[in-house]
Short mmCIF file of N, CA and C in Angstrom, two decimals:
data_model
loop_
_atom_site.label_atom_id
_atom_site.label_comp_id
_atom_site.label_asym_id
_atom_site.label_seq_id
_atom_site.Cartn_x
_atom_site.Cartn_y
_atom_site.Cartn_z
N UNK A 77 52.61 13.89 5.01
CA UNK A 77 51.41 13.92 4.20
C UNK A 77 51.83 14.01 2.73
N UNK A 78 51.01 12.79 2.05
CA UNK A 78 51.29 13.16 0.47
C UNK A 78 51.38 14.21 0.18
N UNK A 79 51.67 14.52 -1.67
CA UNK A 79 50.79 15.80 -1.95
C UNK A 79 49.71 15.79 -2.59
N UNK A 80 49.38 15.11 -2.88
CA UNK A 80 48.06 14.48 -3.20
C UNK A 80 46.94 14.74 -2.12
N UNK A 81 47.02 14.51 -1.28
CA UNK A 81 46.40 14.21 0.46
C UNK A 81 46.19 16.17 0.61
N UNK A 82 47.47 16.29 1.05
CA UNK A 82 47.44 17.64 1.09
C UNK A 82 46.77 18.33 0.54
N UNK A 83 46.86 18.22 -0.90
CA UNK A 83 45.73 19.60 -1.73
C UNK A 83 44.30 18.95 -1.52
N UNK A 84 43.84 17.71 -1.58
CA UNK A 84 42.77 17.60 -1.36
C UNK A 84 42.18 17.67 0.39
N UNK A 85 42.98 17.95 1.34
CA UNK A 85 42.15 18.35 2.90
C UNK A 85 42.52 20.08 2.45
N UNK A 86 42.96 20.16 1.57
CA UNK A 86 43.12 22.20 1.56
C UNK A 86 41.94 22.30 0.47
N UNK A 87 41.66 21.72 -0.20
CA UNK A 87 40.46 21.89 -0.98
C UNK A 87 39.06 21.67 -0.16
N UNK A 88 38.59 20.42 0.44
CA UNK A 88 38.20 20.04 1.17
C UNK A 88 37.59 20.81 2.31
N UNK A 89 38.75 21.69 3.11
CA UNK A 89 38.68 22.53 4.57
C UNK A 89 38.12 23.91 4.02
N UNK A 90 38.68 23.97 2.96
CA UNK A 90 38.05 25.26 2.23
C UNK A 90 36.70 25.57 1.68
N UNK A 91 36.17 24.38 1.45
CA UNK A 91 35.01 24.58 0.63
C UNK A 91 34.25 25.69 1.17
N UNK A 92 33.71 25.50 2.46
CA UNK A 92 32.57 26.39 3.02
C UNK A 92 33.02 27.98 2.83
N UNK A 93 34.43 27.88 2.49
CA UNK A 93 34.45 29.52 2.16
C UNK A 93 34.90 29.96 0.93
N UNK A 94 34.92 28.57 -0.09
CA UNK A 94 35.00 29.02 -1.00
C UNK A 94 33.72 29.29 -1.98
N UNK A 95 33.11 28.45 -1.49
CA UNK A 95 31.11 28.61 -1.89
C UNK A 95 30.39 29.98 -1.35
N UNK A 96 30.95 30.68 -0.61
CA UNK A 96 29.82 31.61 -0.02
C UNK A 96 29.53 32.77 -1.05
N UNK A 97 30.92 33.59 -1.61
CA UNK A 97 30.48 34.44 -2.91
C UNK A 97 30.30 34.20 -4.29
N UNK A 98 30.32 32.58 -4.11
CA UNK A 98 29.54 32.38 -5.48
C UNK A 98 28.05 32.31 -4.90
N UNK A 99 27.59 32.01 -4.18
CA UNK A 99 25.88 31.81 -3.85
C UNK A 99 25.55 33.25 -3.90
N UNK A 100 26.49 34.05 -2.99
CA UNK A 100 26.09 35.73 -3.21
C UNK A 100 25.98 36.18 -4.49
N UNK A 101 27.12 35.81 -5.33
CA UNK A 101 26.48 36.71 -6.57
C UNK A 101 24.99 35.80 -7.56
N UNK A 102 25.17 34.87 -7.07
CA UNK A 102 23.79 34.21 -7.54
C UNK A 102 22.42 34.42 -7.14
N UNK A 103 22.06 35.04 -5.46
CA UNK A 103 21.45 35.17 -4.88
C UNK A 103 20.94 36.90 -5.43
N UNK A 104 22.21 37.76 -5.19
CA UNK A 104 22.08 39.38 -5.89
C UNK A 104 21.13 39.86 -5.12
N UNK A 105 21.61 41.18 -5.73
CA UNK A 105 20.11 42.32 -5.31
C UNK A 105 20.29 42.46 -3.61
N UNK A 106 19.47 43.17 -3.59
CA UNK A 106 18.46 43.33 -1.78
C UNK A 106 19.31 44.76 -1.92
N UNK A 107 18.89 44.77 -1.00
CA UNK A 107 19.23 46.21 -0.14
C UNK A 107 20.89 46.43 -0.16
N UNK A 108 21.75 47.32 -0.02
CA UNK A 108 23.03 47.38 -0.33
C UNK A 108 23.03 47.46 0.91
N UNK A 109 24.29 46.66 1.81
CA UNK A 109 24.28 46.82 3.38
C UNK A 109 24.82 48.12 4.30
N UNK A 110 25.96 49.04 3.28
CA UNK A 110 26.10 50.51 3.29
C UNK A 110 24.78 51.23 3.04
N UNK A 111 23.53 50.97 2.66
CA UNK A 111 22.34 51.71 2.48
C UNK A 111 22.91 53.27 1.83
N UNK A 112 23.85 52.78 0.67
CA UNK A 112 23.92 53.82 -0.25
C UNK A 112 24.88 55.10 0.75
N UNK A 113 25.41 54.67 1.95
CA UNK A 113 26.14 55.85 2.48
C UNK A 113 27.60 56.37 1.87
N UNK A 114 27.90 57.89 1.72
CA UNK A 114 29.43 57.43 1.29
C UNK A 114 30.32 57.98 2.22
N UNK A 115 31.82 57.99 2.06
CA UNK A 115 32.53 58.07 2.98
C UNK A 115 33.80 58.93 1.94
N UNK A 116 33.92 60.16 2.10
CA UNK A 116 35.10 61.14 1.61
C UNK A 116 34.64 61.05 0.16
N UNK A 117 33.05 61.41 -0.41
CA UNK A 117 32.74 61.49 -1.67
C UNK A 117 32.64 60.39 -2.27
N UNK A 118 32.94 58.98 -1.51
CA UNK A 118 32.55 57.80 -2.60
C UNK A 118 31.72 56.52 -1.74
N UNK A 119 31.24 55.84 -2.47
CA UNK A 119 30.56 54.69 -1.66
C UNK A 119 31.48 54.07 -0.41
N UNK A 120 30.64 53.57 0.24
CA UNK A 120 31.64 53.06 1.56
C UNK A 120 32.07 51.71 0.76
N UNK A 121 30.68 50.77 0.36
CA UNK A 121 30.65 49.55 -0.22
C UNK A 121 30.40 49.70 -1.41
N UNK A 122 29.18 50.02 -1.40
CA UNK A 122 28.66 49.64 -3.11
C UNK A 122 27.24 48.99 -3.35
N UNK A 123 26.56 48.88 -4.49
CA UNK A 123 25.33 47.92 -4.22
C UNK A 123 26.07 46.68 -4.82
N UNK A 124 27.15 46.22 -4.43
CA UNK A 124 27.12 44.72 -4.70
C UNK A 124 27.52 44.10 -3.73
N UNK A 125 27.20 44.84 -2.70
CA UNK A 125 27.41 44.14 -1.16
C UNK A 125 25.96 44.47 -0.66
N UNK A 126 24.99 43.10 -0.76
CA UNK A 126 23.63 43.49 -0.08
C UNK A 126 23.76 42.55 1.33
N UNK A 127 22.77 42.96 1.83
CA UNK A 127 22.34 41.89 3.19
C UNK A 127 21.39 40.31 2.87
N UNK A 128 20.68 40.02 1.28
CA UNK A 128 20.90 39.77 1.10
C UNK A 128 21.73 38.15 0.66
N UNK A 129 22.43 38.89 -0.17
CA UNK A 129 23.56 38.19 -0.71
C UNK A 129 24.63 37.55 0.56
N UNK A 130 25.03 38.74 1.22
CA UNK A 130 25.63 38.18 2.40
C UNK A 130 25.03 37.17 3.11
N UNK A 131 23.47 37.08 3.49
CA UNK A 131 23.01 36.01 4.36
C UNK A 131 22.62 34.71 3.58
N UNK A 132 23.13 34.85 2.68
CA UNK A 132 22.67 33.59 1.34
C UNK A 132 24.04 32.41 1.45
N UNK A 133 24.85 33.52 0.82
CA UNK A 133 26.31 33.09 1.13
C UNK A 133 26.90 32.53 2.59
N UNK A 134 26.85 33.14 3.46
CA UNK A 134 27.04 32.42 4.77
C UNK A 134 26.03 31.43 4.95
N UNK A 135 25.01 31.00 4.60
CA UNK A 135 23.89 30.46 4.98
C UNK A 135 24.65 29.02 3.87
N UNK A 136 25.01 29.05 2.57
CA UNK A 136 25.02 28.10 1.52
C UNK A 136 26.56 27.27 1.77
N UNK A 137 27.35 28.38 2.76
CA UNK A 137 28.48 28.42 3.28
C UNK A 137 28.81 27.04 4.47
N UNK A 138 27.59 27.40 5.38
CA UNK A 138 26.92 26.38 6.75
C UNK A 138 26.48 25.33 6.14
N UNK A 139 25.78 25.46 4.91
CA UNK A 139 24.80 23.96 4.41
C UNK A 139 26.31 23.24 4.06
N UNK A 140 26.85 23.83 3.20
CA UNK A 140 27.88 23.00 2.65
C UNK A 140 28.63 22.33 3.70
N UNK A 141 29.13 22.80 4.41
CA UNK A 141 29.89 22.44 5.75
C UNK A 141 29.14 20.94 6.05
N UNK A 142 28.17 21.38 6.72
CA UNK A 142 27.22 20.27 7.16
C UNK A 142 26.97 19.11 6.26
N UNK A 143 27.20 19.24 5.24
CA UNK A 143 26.93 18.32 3.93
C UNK A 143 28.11 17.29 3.79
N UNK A 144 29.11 18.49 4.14
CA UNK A 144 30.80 17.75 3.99
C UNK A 144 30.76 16.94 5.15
N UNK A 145 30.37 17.76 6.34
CA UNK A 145 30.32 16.28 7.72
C UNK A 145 29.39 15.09 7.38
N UNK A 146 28.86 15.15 7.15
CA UNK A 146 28.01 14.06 6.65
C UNK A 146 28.79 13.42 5.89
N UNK A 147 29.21 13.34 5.18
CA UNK A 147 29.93 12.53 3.61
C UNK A 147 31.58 12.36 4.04
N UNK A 148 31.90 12.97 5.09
CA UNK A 148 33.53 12.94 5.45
C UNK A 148 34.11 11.46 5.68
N UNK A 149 33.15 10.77 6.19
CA UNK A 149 33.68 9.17 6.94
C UNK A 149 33.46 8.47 5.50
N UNK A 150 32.38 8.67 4.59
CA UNK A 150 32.38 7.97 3.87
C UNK A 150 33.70 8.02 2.42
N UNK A 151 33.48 9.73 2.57
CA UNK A 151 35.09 9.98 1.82
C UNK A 151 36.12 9.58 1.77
N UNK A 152 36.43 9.61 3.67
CA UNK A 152 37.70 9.41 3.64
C UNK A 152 37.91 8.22 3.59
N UNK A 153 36.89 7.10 3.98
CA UNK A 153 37.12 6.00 3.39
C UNK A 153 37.92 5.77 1.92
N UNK A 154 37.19 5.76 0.89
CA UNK A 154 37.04 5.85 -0.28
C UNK A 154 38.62 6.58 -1.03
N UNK A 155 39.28 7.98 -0.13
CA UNK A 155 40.43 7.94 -0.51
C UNK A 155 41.51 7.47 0.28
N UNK A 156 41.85 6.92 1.58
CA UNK A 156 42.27 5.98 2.04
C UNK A 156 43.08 7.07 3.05
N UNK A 157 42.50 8.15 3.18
CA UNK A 157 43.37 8.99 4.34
C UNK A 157 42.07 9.71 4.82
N UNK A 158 41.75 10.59 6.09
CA UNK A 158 40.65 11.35 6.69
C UNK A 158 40.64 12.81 6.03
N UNK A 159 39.69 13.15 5.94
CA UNK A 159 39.22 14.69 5.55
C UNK A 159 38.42 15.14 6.78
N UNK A 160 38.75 16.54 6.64
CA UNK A 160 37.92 17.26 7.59
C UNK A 160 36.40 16.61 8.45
N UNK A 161 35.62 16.78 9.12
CA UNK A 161 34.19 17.53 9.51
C UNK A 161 34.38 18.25 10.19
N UNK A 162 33.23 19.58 9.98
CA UNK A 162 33.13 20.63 10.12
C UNK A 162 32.72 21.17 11.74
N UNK A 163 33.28 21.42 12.80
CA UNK A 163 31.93 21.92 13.73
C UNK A 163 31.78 23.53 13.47
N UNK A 164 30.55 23.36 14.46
CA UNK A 164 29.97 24.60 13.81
C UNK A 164 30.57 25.58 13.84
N UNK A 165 31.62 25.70 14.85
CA UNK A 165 32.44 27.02 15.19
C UNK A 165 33.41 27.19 13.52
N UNK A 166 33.92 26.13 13.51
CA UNK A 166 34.74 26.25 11.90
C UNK A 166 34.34 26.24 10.84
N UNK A 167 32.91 26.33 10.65
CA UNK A 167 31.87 26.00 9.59
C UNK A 167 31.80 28.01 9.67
N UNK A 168 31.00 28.36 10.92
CA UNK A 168 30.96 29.75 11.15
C UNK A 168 32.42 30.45 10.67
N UNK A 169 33.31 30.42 11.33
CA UNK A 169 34.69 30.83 10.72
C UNK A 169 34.76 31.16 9.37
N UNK A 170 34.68 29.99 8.48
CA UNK A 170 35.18 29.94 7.20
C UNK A 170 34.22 30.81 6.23
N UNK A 171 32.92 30.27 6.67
CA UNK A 171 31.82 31.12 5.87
C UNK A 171 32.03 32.51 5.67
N UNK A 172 31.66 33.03 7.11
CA UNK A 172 31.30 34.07 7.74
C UNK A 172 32.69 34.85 7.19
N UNK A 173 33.59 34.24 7.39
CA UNK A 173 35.42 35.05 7.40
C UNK A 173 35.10 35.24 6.07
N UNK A 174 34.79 34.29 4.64
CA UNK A 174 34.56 34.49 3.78
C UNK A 174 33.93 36.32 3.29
N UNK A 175 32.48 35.77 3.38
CA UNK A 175 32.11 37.18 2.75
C UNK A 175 32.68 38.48 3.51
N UNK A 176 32.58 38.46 5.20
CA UNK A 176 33.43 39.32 5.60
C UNK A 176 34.69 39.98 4.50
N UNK A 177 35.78 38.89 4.18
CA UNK A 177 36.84 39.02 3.43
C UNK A 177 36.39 40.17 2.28
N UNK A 178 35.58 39.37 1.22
CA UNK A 178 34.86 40.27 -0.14
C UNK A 178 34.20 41.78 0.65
N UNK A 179 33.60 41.54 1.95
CA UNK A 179 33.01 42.96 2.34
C UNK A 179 34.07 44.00 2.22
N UNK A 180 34.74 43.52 3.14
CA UNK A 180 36.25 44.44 3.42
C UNK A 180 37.25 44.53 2.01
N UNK A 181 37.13 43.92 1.13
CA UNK A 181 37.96 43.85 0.40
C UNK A 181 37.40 45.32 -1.13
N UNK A 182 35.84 45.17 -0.67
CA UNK A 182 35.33 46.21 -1.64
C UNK A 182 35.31 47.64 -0.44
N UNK A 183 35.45 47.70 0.54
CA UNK A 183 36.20 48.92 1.15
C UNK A 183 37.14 49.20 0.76
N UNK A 184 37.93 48.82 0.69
CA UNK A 184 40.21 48.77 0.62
C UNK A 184 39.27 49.03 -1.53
N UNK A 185 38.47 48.73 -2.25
CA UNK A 185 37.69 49.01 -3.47
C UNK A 185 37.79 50.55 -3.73
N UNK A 186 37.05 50.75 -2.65
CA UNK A 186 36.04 52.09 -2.90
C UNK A 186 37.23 53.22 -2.28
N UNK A 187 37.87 52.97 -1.20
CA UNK A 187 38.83 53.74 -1.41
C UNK A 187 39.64 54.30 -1.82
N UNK A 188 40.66 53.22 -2.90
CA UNK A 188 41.57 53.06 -3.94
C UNK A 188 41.29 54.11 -4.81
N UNK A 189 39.79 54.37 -5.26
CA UNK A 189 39.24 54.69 -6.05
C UNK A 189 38.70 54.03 -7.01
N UNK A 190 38.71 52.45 -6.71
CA UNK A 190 38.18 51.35 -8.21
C UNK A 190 36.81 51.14 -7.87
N UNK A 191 36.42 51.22 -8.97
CA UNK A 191 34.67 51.27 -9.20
C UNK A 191 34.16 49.77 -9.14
N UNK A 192 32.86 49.22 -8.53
CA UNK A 192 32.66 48.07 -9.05
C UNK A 192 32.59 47.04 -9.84
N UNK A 193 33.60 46.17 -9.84
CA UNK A 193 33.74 45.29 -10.70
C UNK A 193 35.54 45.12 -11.28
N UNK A 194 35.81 46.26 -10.83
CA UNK A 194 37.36 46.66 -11.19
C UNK A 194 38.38 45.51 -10.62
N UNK A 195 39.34 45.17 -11.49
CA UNK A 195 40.03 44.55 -10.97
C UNK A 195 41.26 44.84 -9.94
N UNK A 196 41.33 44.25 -8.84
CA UNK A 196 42.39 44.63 -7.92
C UNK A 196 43.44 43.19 -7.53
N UNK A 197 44.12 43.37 -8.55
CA UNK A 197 44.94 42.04 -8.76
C UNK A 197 45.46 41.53 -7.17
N UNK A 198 45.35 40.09 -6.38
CA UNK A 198 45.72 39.65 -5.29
C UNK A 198 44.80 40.05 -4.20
N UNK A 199 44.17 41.34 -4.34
CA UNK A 199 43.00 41.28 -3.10
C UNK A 199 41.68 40.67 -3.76
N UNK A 200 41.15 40.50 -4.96
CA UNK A 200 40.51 39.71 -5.48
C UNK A 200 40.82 38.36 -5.78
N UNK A 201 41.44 37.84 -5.34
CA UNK A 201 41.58 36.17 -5.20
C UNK A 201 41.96 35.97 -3.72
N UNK A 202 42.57 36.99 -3.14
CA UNK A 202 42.70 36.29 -2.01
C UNK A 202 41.65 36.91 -0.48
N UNK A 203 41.14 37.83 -0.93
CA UNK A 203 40.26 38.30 0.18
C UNK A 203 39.92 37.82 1.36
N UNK A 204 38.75 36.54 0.69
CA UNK A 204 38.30 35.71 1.78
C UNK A 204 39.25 35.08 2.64
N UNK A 205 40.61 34.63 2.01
CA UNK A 205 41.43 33.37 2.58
C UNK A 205 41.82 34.49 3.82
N UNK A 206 42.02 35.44 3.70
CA UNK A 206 42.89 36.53 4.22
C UNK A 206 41.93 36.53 5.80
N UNK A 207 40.49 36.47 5.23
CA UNK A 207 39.73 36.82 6.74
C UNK A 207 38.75 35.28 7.25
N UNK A 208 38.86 34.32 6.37
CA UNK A 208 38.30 33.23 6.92
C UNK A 208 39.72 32.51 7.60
N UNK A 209 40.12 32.38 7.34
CA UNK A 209 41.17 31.77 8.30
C UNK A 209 41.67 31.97 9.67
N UNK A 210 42.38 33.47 9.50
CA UNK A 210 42.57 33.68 11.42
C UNK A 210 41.08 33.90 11.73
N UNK A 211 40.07 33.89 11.05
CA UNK A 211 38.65 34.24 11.89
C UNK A 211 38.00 32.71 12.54
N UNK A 212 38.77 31.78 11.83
CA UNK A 212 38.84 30.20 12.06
C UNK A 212 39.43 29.79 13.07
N UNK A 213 40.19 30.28 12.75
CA UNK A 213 41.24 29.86 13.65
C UNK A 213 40.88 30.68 15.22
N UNK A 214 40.39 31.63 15.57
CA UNK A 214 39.79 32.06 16.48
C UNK A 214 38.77 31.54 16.76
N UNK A 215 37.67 31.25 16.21
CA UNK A 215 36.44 30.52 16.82
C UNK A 215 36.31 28.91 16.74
N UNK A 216 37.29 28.37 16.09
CA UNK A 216 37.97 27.16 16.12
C UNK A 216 39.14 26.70 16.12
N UNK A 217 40.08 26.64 17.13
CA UNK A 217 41.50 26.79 17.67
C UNK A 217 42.18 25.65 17.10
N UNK A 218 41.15 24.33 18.15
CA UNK A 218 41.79 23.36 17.20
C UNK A 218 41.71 22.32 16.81
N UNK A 219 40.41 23.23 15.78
CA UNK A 219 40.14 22.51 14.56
C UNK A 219 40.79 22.90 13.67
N UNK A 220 41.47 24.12 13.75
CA UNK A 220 41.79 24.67 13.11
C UNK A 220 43.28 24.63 13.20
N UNK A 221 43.86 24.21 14.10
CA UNK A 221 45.24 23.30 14.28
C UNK A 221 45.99 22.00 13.92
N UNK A 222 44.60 21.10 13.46
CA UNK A 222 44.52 20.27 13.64
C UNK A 222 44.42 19.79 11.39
N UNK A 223 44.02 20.94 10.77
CA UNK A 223 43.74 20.70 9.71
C UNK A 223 44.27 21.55 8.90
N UNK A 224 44.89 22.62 9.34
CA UNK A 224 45.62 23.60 8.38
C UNK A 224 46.93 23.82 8.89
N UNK A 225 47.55 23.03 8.26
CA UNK A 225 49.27 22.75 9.16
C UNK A 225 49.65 23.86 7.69
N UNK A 226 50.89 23.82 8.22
CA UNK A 226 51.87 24.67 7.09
C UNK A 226 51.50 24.28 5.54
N UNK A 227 51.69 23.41 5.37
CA UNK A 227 51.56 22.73 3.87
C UNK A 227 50.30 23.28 3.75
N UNK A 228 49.36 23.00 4.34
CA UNK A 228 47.98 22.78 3.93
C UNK A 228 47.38 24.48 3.71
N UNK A 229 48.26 25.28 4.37
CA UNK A 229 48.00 26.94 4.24
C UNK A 229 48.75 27.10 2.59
N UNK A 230 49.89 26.21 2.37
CA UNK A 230 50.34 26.91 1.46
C UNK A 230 49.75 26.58 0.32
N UNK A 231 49.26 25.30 0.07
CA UNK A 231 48.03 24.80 -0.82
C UNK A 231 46.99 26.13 -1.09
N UNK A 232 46.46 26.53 0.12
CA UNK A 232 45.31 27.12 0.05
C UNK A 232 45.81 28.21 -0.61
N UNK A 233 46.88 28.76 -0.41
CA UNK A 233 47.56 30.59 -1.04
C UNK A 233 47.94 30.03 -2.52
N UNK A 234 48.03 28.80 -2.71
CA UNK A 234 48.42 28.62 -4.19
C UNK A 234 47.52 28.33 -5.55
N UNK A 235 46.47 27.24 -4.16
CA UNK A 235 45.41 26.88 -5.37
C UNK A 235 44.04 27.65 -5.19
N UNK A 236 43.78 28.69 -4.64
CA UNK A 236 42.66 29.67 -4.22
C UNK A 236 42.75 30.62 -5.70
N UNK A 237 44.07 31.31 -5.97
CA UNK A 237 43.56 32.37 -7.06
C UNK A 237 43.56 31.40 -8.41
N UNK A 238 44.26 30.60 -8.45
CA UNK A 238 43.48 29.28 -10.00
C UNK A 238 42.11 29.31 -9.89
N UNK A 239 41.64 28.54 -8.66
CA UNK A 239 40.49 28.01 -8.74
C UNK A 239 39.55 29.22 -8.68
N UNK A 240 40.02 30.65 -8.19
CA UNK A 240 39.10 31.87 -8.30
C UNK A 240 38.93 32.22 -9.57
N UNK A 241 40.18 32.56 -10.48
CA UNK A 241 40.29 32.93 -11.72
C UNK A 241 39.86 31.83 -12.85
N UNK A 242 39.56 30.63 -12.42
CA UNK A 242 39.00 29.50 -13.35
C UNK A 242 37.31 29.74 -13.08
N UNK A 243 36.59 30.05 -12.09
CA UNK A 243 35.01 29.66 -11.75
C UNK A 243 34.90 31.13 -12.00
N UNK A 244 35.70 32.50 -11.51
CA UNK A 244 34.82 33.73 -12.62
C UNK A 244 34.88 33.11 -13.77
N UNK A 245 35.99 33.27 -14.40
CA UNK A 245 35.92 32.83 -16.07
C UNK A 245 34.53 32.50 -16.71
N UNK A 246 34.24 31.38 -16.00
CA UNK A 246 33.43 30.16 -16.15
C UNK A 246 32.04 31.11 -15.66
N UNK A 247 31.79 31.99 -14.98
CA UNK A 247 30.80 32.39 -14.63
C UNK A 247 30.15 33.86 -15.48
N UNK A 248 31.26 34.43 -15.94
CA UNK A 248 31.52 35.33 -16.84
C UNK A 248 30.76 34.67 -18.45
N UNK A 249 31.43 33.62 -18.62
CA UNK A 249 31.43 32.88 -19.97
C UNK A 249 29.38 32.71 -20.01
N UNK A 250 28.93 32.35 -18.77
CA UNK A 250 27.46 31.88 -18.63
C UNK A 250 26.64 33.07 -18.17
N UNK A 251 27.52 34.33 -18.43
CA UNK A 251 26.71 35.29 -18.10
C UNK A 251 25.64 35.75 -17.06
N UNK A 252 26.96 35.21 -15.86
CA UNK A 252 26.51 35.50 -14.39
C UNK A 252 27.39 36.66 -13.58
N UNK A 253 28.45 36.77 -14.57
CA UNK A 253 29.14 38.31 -13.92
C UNK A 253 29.76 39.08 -15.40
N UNK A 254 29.79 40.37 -14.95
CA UNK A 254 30.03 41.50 -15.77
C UNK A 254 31.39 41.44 -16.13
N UNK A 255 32.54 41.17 -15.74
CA UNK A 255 33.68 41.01 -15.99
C UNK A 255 34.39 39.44 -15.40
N UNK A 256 35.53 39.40 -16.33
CA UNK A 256 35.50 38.00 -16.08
C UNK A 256 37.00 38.04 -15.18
N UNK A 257 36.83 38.60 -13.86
CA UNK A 257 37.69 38.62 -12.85
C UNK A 257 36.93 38.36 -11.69
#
């Protein structure tokens, strides 16, 4: 496989989980899904984990997926090698593994002792990849065999915290998040 080819089916396979916590923080608010409980004096989560945001994100997570199957034959036409489509089991995976990832990742947060919004260099870019993937790879074996070979994982661990640390920036700059991490 080119490398050309390569970063674009690792861009590509990723989308649905790379869209889900940007729709969440766009979506915001609701109810915090810890309902404000804490755990050894501090939040479990936080209110920037609502129910929500979470069902927005997995939900914008699935559309996208479905959007990409649709447009995949005509894509891959167009760049002269195949890209992904999604079934639902790997559509579910990626999403779902997604915000999961950010859920869990503001636990391993609140424990540390870092307050919302704090930066936690490497578990904030890589969160999601960390729990959409083997969660993929479990509810889609192999689809998930079949599209994330070695190369195509290492794409994803390389070009995930760019493309994280380029769209906060960018979201920061338009005054859609509080810090620009």
């Amino acid at each position: 496989m080119a490398v050309l080819e390569t970063i674009a089916i690792a861009f590509w396979a990723m989308l649905p989980a790379y869209v889900p916590n940007n729709a969440a923080v766009l979506a915001g608010g609701g109810r915090p899904i810890d309902g404000g409980r804490t755990w050894g004096e501090k939040r479990v989560l936080g209110n920037g984990k609502t129910w929500r945001g979470t069902a927005i994100g997995v939900t914008a997570g699935l559309a996208l997926a479905a959007a990409l199957t649709l447009l995949a034959e005509d894509v891959s036409s167009l760049l002269g090698f195949t890209v992904p489509e999604f079934s639902p089991s790997a559509a579910l995976g990626l999403a779902g593994g997604a915000m999961l990832g950010d859920i869990l990742a503001s636990f391993l947060k609140r424990r540390s002792g870092r307050e919302r919004g704090a930066m936690f260099p490497g578990l904030d870019q890589l969160d999601f990849v960390v729990v959409s993937l083997p969660l993929t790879a479990l509810l889609a074996t192999d689809w998930f065999r079949e599209w994330f070979t070695l190369e195509v994982i290492l794409v994803v661990v390389v070009l995930t915290p760019i493309l994280h640390v380029t769209t906060n920036m960018i979201a920061y700059k338009l005054g859609l998040k509080n810090e620009p991490w």
